[in-house]
C-alpha positions as a Markdown table, in Angstrom:
| # | Residue | x | y | z |
|---|---|---|---|---|
| 1 | Met | 0.0 | 0.0 | 0.0 |
| 2 | Ser | 2.9 | 2.3 | -0.5 |
| 3 | Asp | 2.6 | 5.7 | -2.3 |
| 4 | Gln | 6.4 | 5.6 | -3.0 |
| 5 | Pro | 6.3 | 5.9 | -6.8 |
| 6 | Ala | 3.9 | 8.8 | -6.8 |
| 7 | Asn | 5.9 | 10.5 | -4.0 |
| 8 | Leu | 9.2 | 10.0 | -5.9 |
| 9 | Arg | 7.7 | 11.6 | -9.0 |
| 10 | Glu | 6.4 | 14.5 | -7.0 |
| 11 | Gln | 9.7 | 15.1 | -5.3 |
| 12 | Ala | 11.7 | 14.7 | -8.5 |
| 13 | Leu | 9.5 | 17.2 | -10.3 |
| 14 | Glu | 9.7 | 19.8 | -7.6 |
| 15 | Glu | 13.5 | 19.4 | -7.5 |
| 16 | Ala | 13.8 | 19.6 | -11.3 |
| 17 | Ala | 11.8 | 22.9 | -11.3 |
| 18 | Leu | 14.1 | 24.3 | -8.6 |
| 19 | Trp | 17.3 | 23.2 | -10.5 |
| 20 | Phe | 16.0 | 24.6 | -13.8 |
| 21 | Ala | 15.2 | 28.0 | -12.3 |
| 22 | Ser | 18.6 | 28.0 | -10.5 |
| 23 | Leu | 20.5 | 27.2 | -13.8 |
| 24 | Gln | 18.9 | 30.2 | -15.5 |
| 25 | Asp | 20.6 | 32.6 | -13.1 |
| 26 | Glu | 23.5 | 34.4 | -14.9 |
| 27 | Gln | 25.6 | 34.0 | -11.7 |
| 28 | Val | 25.2 | 30.2 | -11.5 |
| 29 | Ser | 28.6 | 28.7 | -10.4 |
| 30 | Glu | 30.4 | 25.7 | -11.9 |
| 31 | Gln | 29.9 | 23.9 | -8.6 |
| 32 | Glu | 26.2 | 24.3 | -8.9 |
| 33 | Arg | 26.3 | 22.9 | -12.4 |
| 34 | Gln | 28.3 | 19.9 | -11.2 |
| 35 | Ala | 25.8 | 19.4 | -8.3 |
| 36 | Trp | 22.9 | 19.4 | -10.9 |
| 37 | Gln | 24.7 | 16.8 | -13.0 |
| 38 | Lys | 25.2 | 14.7 | -10.0 |
| 39 | Trp | 21.5 | 15.0 | -9.1 |
| 40 | Leu | 20.5 | 14.2 | -12.6 |
| 41 | Ala | 22.6 | 11.0 | -12.6 |
| 42 | Glu | 21.2 | 9.8 | -9.3 |
| 43 | Ser | 17.8 | 8.5 | -10.4 |
| 44 | Val | 15.7 | 7.7 | -13.4 |
| 45 | Trp | 13.0 | 9.7 | -11.6 |
| 46 | His | 15.3 | 12.7 | -11.8 |
| 47 | Arg | 15.9 | 12.3 | -15.5 |
| 48 | Glu | 12.2 | 11.9 | -16.3 |
| 49 | Ala | 11.4 | 15.0 | -14.2 |
| 50 | Trp | 14.1 | 17.0 | -15.9 |
| 51 | Ala | 12.7 | 16.0 | -19.3 |
| 52 | Lys | 9.3 | 17.1 | -18.2 |
| 53 | Val | 10.5 | 20.5 | -17.1 |
| 54 | Glu | 12.4 | 21.0 | -20.4 |
| 55 | Gln | 9.2 | 20.1 | -22.3 |
| 56 | Ile | 7.3 | 22.7 | -20.3 |
| 57 | Asp | 10.0 | 25.3 | -21.2 |
| 58 | Arg | 9.8 | 24.4 | -24.9 |
| 59 | Glu | 6.0 | 24.7 | -24.8 |
| 60 | Phe | 6.3 | 28.1 | -23.2 |
| 61 | His | 8.6 | 29.3 | -26.0 |
| 62 | Gln | 6.1 | 28.0 | -28.6 |
| 63 | Leu | 3.3 | 30.2 | -27.2 |
| 64 | Pro | 2.3 | 33.3 | -29.2 |
| 65 | Ala | 3.9 | 36.4 | -27.9 |
| 66 | Gln | 0.7 | 37.8 | -26.4 |
| 67 | Arg | -0.1 | 34.5 | -24.6 |
| 68 | Ser | 3.4 | 34.2 | -23.4 |
| 69 | Phe | 3.2 | 37.7 | -21.9 |
| 70 | Gln | -0.1 | 36.9 | -20.2 |
| 71 | Ala | 1.3 | 33.6 | -18.8 |
| 72 | Leu | 4.3 | 35.4 | -17.4 |
| 73 | Gln | 2.1 | 38.1 | -15.8 |
| 74 | Ser | -0.1 | 35.5 | -14.1 |
| 75 | Ala | 3.0 | 33.6 | -12.9 |
| 76 | Gly | 4.9 | 36.5 | -11.5 |
| 77 | Arg | 6.4 | 38.3 | -14.6 |
| 78 | Ser | 9.5 | 36.1 | -15.0 |
| 79 | Arg | 10.2 | 33.0 | -17.1 |
| 80 | Arg | 11.9 | 31.4 | -14.1 |
| 81 | Gln | 8.8 | 31.9 | -11.9 |
| 82 | Phe | 6.6 | 30.6 | -14.8 |
| 83 | Leu | 8.6 | 27.4 | -14.8 |
| 84 | Tyr | 8.1 | 27.1 | -11.0 |
| 85 | Gly | 4.4 | 27.5 | -11.4 |
| 86 | Leu | 4.0 | 25.0 | -14.3 |
| 87 | Ala | 6.2 | 22.4 | -12.7 |
| 88 | Gly | 4.2 | 22.8 | -9.5 |
| 89 | Ala | 1.0 | 22.2 | -11.5 |
| 90 | Ala | 2.6 | 19.1 | -13.0 |
| 91 | Val | 3.4 | 17.8 | -9.6 |
| 92 | Ala | 0.1 | 18.3 | -7.9 |
| 93 | Leu | -2.2 | 17.1 | -10.7 |
| 94 | Pro | -5.3 | 18.1 | -8.6 |
| 95 | Phe | -7.4 | 19.2 | -11.5 |
| 96 | Ala | -7.1 | 16.0 | -13.5 |
| 97 | Trp | -8.0 | 13.8 | -10.5 |
| 98 | His | -10.9 | 16.1 | -9.6 |
| 99 | Gln | -12.4 | 15.9 | -13.1 |
| 100 | Arg | -12.1 | 12.1 | -12.9 |
| 101 | Asp | -14.0 | 12.1 | -9.6 |
| 102 | Ile | -16.7 | 14.4 | -10.9 |
| 103 | Leu | -17.2 | 12.2 | -13.9 |
| 104 | Gln | -17.4 | 9.2 | -11.7 |
| 105 | Ala | -19.9 | 11.0 | -9.4 |
| 106 | Ala | -22.2 | 11.7 | -12.4 |
| 107 | Trp | -22.6 | 7.9 | -12.8 |
| 108 | Thr | -23.0 | 7.2 | -9.1 |
| 109 | Pro | -26.5 | 7.0 | -7.5 |
| 110 | Gly | -27.6 | 9.7 | -5.0 |
| 111 | Thr | -27.2 | 13.3 | -4.2 |
| 112 | Leu | -23.8 | 14.9 | -4.7 |
| 113 | His | -22.0 | 16.8 | -1.9 |
| 114 | Gln | -18.5 | 18.2 | -2.0 |
| 115 | Thr | -16.0 | 20.5 | -0.3 |
| 116 | Ala | -13.2 | 22.6 | -1.7 |
| 117 | Val | -9.6 | 22.6 | -0.5 |
| 118 | Gly | -9.7 | 24.0 | 3.0 |
| 119 | Glu | -13.4 | 23.8 | 3.4 |
| 120 | Arg | -15.3 | 21.6 | 5.9 |
| 121 | Arg | -19.0 | 20.9 | 6.1 |
| 122 | Gln | -21.5 | 19.2 | 8.4 |
| 123 | Leu | -24.7 | 17.6 | 6.9 |
| 124 | Ala | -27.7 | 15.9 | 8.5 |
| 125 | Leu | -29.0 | 12.7 | 6.8 |
| 126 | Ala | -32.7 | 12.0 | 6.6 |
| 127 | Asp | -32.7 | 9.7 | 9.7 |
| 128 | Gly | -30.8 | 12.2 | 11.9 |
| 129 | Ser | -27.3 | 10.8 | 11.3 |
| 130 | Gln | -24.6 | 13.5 | 11.3 |
| 131 | Leu | -22.0 | 13.6 | 8.5 |
| 132 | Trp | -18.9 | 15.8 | 8.3 |
| 133 | Leu | -16.9 | 16.3 | 5.1 |
| 134 | Asn | -13.3 | 17.2 | 5.4 |
| 135 | Thr | -11.2 | 19.3 | 2.9 |
| 136 | Asn | -11.4 | 18.4 | -0.8 |
| 137 | Thr | -14.0 | 15.7 | -0.4 |
| 138 | Leu | -16.6 | 14.3 | -2.9 |
| 139 | Ile | -19.5 | 12.0 | -2.0 |
| 140 | Thr | -22.9 | 10.9 | -3.1 |
| 141 | Val | -25.7 | 9.9 | -0.7 |
| 142 | Asp | -28.5 | 7.6 | -1.8 |
| 143 | Glu | -31.1 | 7.3 | 0.9 |
| 144 | Arg | -33.9 | 6.1 | -1.4 |
| 145 | Ala | -32.4 | 2.7 | -2.1 |
| 146 | Ala | -33.6 | -0.4 | -0.2 |
| 147 | Arg | -30.2 | -0.3 | 1.5 |
| 148 | Arg | -28.9 | 3.1 | 2.3 |
| 149 | Gln | -25.7 | 3.8 | 0.4 |
| 150 | Leu | -23.0 | 6.5 | 0.6 |
| 151 | Tyr | -20.2 | 6.7 | -2.0 |
| 152 | Leu | -16.9 | 8.2 | -0.9 |
| 153 | Leu | -15.2 | 9.2 | -4.2 |
| 154 | His | -12.5 | 11.5 | -2.8 |
| 155 | Gly | -11.3 | 12.9 | 0.5 |
| 156 | Glu | -12.4 | 12.1 | 4.1 |
| 157 | Leu | -15.6 | 11.9 | 6.1 |
| 158 | Tyr | -16.8 | 11.4 | 9.7 |
| 159 | Leu | -20.2 | 9.7 | 10.2 |
| 160 | Gln | -22.1 | 9.6 | 13.4 |
| 161 | Ser | -25.1 | 7.3 | 12.9 |
| 162 | Ala | -28.4 | 8.1 | 14.7 |
| 163 | Pro | -29.5 | 5.6 | 17.3 |
| 164 | Glu | -31.7 | 2.7 | 16.2 |
| 165 | Thr | -31.4 | 3.4 | 12.5 |
| 166 | Gln | -31.0 | 0.9 | 9.7 |
| 167 | Ala | -27.6 | -0.1 | 8.5 |
| 168 | Leu | -25.7 | 2.1 | 6.1 |
| 169 | Arg | -23.0 | 1.1 | 3.6 |
| 170 | Ile | -20.1 | 3.4 | 2.6 |
| 171 | Asn | -18.6 | 2.4 | -0.7 |
| 172 | Thr | -15.1 | 3.2 | -1.9 |
| 173 | Asp | -12.9 | 2.0 | -4.8 |
| 174 | Tyr | -11.1 | -0.2 | -2.3 |
| 175 | Gly | -14.1 | -1.8 | -0.6 |
| 176 | Ser | -17.2 | -1.3 | 1.4 |
| 177 | Val | -17.9 | -0.4 | 5.0 |
| 178 | Asp | -21.1 | -1.5 | 6.7 |
| 179 | Met | -22.1 | 0.3 | 9.9 |
| 180 | Met | -25.0 | 0.7 | 12.4 |
| 181 | Asn | -25.0 | 2.7 | 15.7 |
| 182 | Thr | -21.4 | 3.6 | 14.9 |
| 183 | Glu | -19.1 | 6.6 | 14.7 |
| 184 | Leu | -16.3 | 6.3 | 12.3 |
| 185 | Asn | -13.8 | 8.3 | 10.2 |
| 186 | Ile | -12.7 | 7.1 | 6.7 |
| 187 | Arg | -10.0 | 8.8 | 4.6 |
| 188 | Leu | -9.0 | 7.9 | 1.0 |
| 189 | Gly | -5.4 | 8.0 | -0.1 |
| 190 | Asn | -3.8 | 7.5 | -3.5 |
| 191 | Asn | -3.5 | 3.7 | -3.1 |
| 192 | Ser | -5.5 | 2.8 | 0.1 |
| 193 | Ala | -8.1 | 3.8 | 2.6 |
| 194 | His | -7.9 | 4.4 | 6.3 |
| 195 | Leu | -10.8 | 3.6 | 8.6 |
| 196 | Ala | -11.0 | 4.5 | 12.3 |
| 197 | Val | -13.9 | 3.5 | 14.5 |
| 198 | Thr | -14.7 | 5.8 | 17.5 |
| 199 | Thr | -17.7 | 4.0 | 18.9 |
| 200 | Gly | -19.6 | 0.8 | 17.9 |
| 201 | Glu | -18.1 | -1.4 | 15.2 |
| 202 | Ala | -17.9 | -1.6 | 11.4 |
| 203 | Arg | -17.5 | -4.5 | 8.9 |
| 204 | Val | -15.3 | -4.1 | 5.9 |
| 205 | Glu | -15.4 | -6.1 | 2.7 |
| 206 | Leu | -12.4 | -5.5 | 0.3 |
| 207 | Ala | -13.2 | -5.0 | -3.4 |
| 208 | Gln | -11.3 | -8.2 | -4.3 |
| 209 | Asp | -11.7 | -10.2 | -1.1 |
| 210 | Thr | -15.2 | -10.4 | 0.3 |
| 211 | Thr | -14.1 | -12.1 | 3.6 |
| 212 | Pro | -15.4 | -9.5 | 6.1 |
| 213 | Val | -13.1 | -7.8 | 8.6 |
| 214 | Thr | -14.6 | -6.5 | 11.8 |
| 215 | Val | -13.2 | -3.2 | 13.1 |
| 216 | Ala | -14.2 | -2.6 | 16.8 |
| 217 | Lys | -14.3 | 0.5 | 18.9 |
| 218 | Lys | -10.9 | 2.4 | 19.0 |
| 219 | Glu | -9.4 | 0.3 | 16.2 |
| 220 | Ser | -8.1 | 1.3 | 12.8 |
| 221 | Leu | -7.9 | -0.5 | 9.5 |
| 222 | Ala | -5.8 | 0.4 | 6.5 |
| 223 | Phe | -7.0 | -1.4 | 3.4 |
| 224 | Asn | -6.8 | -1.5 | -0.4 |
| 225 | Gln | -8.6 | -3.8 | -2.8 |
| 226 | Thr | -6.8 | -7.0 | -1.8 |
| 227 | Arg | -5.5 | -6.7 | 1.7 |
| 228 | Ser | -5.9 | -5.0 | 5.1 |
| 229 | Val | -4.0 | -4.2 | 8.3 |
| 230 | Leu | -5.9 | -3.9 | 11.6 |
| 231 | Thr | -4.3 | -2.0 | 14.5 |
| 232 | Glu | -5.4 | -1.0 | 18.0 |
| 233 | Gly | -5.9 | 2.7 | 18.6 |
| 234 | Ile | -6.9 | 5.6 | 16.5 |
| 235 | Ser | -5.1 | 8.9 | 15.7 |
| 236 | Ala | -6.1 | 12.1 | 17.3 |
| 237 | Asn | -6.4 | 13.6 | 13.8 |
| 238 | Asp | -9.2 | 11.1 | 12.9 |
| 239 | Glu | -11.4 | 13.4 | 15.1 |
| 240 | Ala | -9.6 | 16.7 | 15.5 |
| 241 | Trp | -10.2 | 18.0 | 12.0 |
| 242 | Arg | -13.9 | 18.3 | 12.8 |
| 243 | Lys | -13.0 | 20.8 | 15.5 |
| 244 | Gly | -10.7 | 22.6 | 13.2 |
| 245 | Tyr | -7.3 | 21.4 | 14.3 |
| 246 | Leu | -4.4 | 19.4 | 13.1 |
| 247 | Val | -2.7 | 17.6 | 16.0 |
| 248 | Ala | 1.1 | 17.0 | 16.0 |
| 249 | Glu | 2.3 | 14.5 | 18.5 |
| 250 | Asn | 6.1 | 14.4 | 18.0 |
| 251 | Met | 5.3 | 14.6 | 14.3 |
| 252 | Arg | 8.1 | 14.9 | 11.7 |
| 253 | Leu | 7.9 | 18.3 | 9.9 |
| 254 | Glu | 7.8 | 16.6 | 6.5 |
| 255 | Asp | 4.7 | 14.5 | 7.6 |
| 256 | Phe | 3.2 | 17.6 | 9.1 |
| 257 | Met | 3.6 | 19.6 | 5.9 |
| 258 | Lys | 1.9 | 16.8 | 3.9 |
| 259 | Ala | -1.0 | 16.8 | 6.3 |
| 260 | Leu | -1.3 | 20.6 | 6.4 |
| 261 | Gly | -1.1 | 20.7 | 2.6 |
| 262 | Arg | -4.5 | 19.1 | 2.4 |
| 263 | Tyr | -6.0 | 22.3 | 3.8 |
| 264 | His | -3.8 | 24.8 | 2.0 |
| 265 | Ser | -5.8 | 26.3 | -0.8 |
| 266 | Gln | -2.9 | 28.5 | -2.0 |
| 267 | Gly | -1.0 | 25.8 | -3.9 |
| 268 | Trp | 1.6 | 23.3 | -2.8 |
| 269 | Leu | 3.6 | 23.0 | 0.4 |
| 270 | Lys | 7.0 | 21.3 | 0.6 |
| 271 | Cys | 9.9 | 21.2 | 3.1 |
| 272 | Ser | 13.5 | 20.6 | 2.3 |
| 273 | Asp | 15.4 | 17.5 | 3.3 |
| 274 | Ala | 17.5 | 19.5 | 5.7 |
| 275 | Val | 14.5 | 20.2 | 8.0 |
| 276 | Ala | 12.3 | 17.2 | 7.2 |
| 277 | Asn | 13.1 | 15.4 | 10.5 |
| 278 | Leu | 12.4 | 18.3 | 12.9 |
| 279 | Arg | 9.7 | 17.4 | 15.4 |
| 280 | Leu | 6.4 | 19.2 | 16.2 |
| 281 | Ile | 4.0 | 19.0 | 19.2 |
| 282 | Gly | 0.8 | 21.0 | 19.4 |
| 283 | His | -2.6 | 21.8 | 18.0 |
| 284 | Tyr | -2.6 | 23.9 | 14.8 |
| 285 | Pro | -5.7 | 25.6 | 13.3 |
| 286 | Ile | -6.4 | 24.3 | 9.8 |
| 287 | Ala | -8.6 | 27.2 | 8.8 |
| 288 | Asn | -5.6 | 29.5 | 8.5 |
| 289 | Thr | -2.7 | 27.6 | 7.0 |
| 290 | Arg | -0.6 | 30.8 | 6.4 |
| 291 | Lys | -0.8 | 31.6 | 10.1 |
| 292 | Val | 0.4 | 28.1 | 10.8 |
| 293 | Leu | 3.4 | 28.6 | 8.5 |
| 294 | Asp | 4.2 | 31.9 | 10.3 |
| 295 | Thr | 4.1 | 30.0 | 13.6 |
| 296 | Leu | 6.5 | 27.4 | 12.3 |
| 297 | Ala | 9.0 | 30.1 | 11.3 |
| 298 | Gln | 8.8 | 31.6 | 14.8 |
| 299 | Ser | 9.1 | 28.3 | 16.7 |
| 300 | Leu | 11.6 | 26.3 | 14.5 |
| 301 | Pro | 14.9 | 27.1 | 12.8 |
| 302 | Val | 13.2 | 27.3 | 9.4 |
| 303 | Lys | 12.4 | 29.9 | 6.8 |
| 304 | Val | 9.1 | 30.0 | 4.8 |
| 305 | Arg | 9.9 | 30.9 | 1.2 |
| 306 | His | 7.0 | 31.7 | -1.1 |
| 307 | Ile | 8.7 | 30.8 | -4.4 |
| 308 | Thr | 5.5 | 31.7 | -6.3 |
| 309 | Pro | 2.0 | 32.4 | -5.1 |
| 310 | Trp | 1.3 | 28.7 | -5.6 |
| 311 | Phe | 4.5 | 27.1 | -4.3 |
| 312 | Thr | 5.8 | 27.5 | -0.7 |
| 313 | Leu | 9.0 | 25.9 | 0.5 |
| 314 | Ile | 10.1 | 25.4 | 4.1 |
| 315 | Glu | 13.9 | 25.5 | 4.5 |
| 316 | Asp | 16.7 | 25.7 | 7.0 |
| 317 | Asn | 16.9 | 29.4 | 7.7 |
| 318 | Arg | 20.7 | 29.2 | 8.0 |
| 319 | Asn | 21.3 | 27.5 | 4.7 |
| 320 | Ile | 19.0 | 28.2 | 1.7 |
| 321 | Ser | 19.7 | 25.6 | -0.9 |
| 322 | His | 18.3 | 24.3 | -4.2 |
| 323 | Ser | 17.4 | 20.8 | -3.2 |
């Protein structure tokens, strides 16, 4: 259930964009060029990412003069910033995935509900059950079927079923979750789902293995279409987001930035390797991610650098680098 290939591509594209912009500087040193060559030779991911950034640059040059000017204006007036912006878009790929999910929702029974990045919503179902949608979430709810169905297509939800109601099924690409008199949280990742049961119990059937797995109170289940891993305990963040917080319990800064990035509507967040292993403890408000970034700069030895309006990098404030 590893997201490693996707993560490697994302990291390589971000680094390629930084290297490309650095090499456009007239004062680039021979040492930096050698470091870039070394980086390029380290991995096939690096070489593929570099080819992608070069392709973006070629496409930019092929734009008509007026469109090139408009693109530069929107990206910050410089070709280098334009490259940062386009490479950042290539890394994130949010629009393509969102359109895929919207198309899937059109063919899925029920009423559509969704949230934007950074938005959270609470809904009441017809039987009185309470449903919360986390950031960037897309679901459909079909309460007219003989068996009530909810389809989680993207994102994360928390469901608190009303007492003495009929069973409800939550469907995902990875499998289905049956619940009654239960409170649970379920979050979709790129290659798996994460289920946490707060009260009651739930039964999970994988898409390609229908042998049911029972998840009891205060247990968590990570699962994909073919296998699952059951663990005792649930994360504080399985519930904290409903109250507007992201909880860090000795969390690595890199992991924290990935979690915070889900709520950051102003583009992509990334931290450099030099600060990735710094540790955080505390409760951070997810409604104002820029304020959280300012807090990090005040409490940790890091610098928040807004490379473009849509790409923010967290670096060691004593050593600003290009990787």
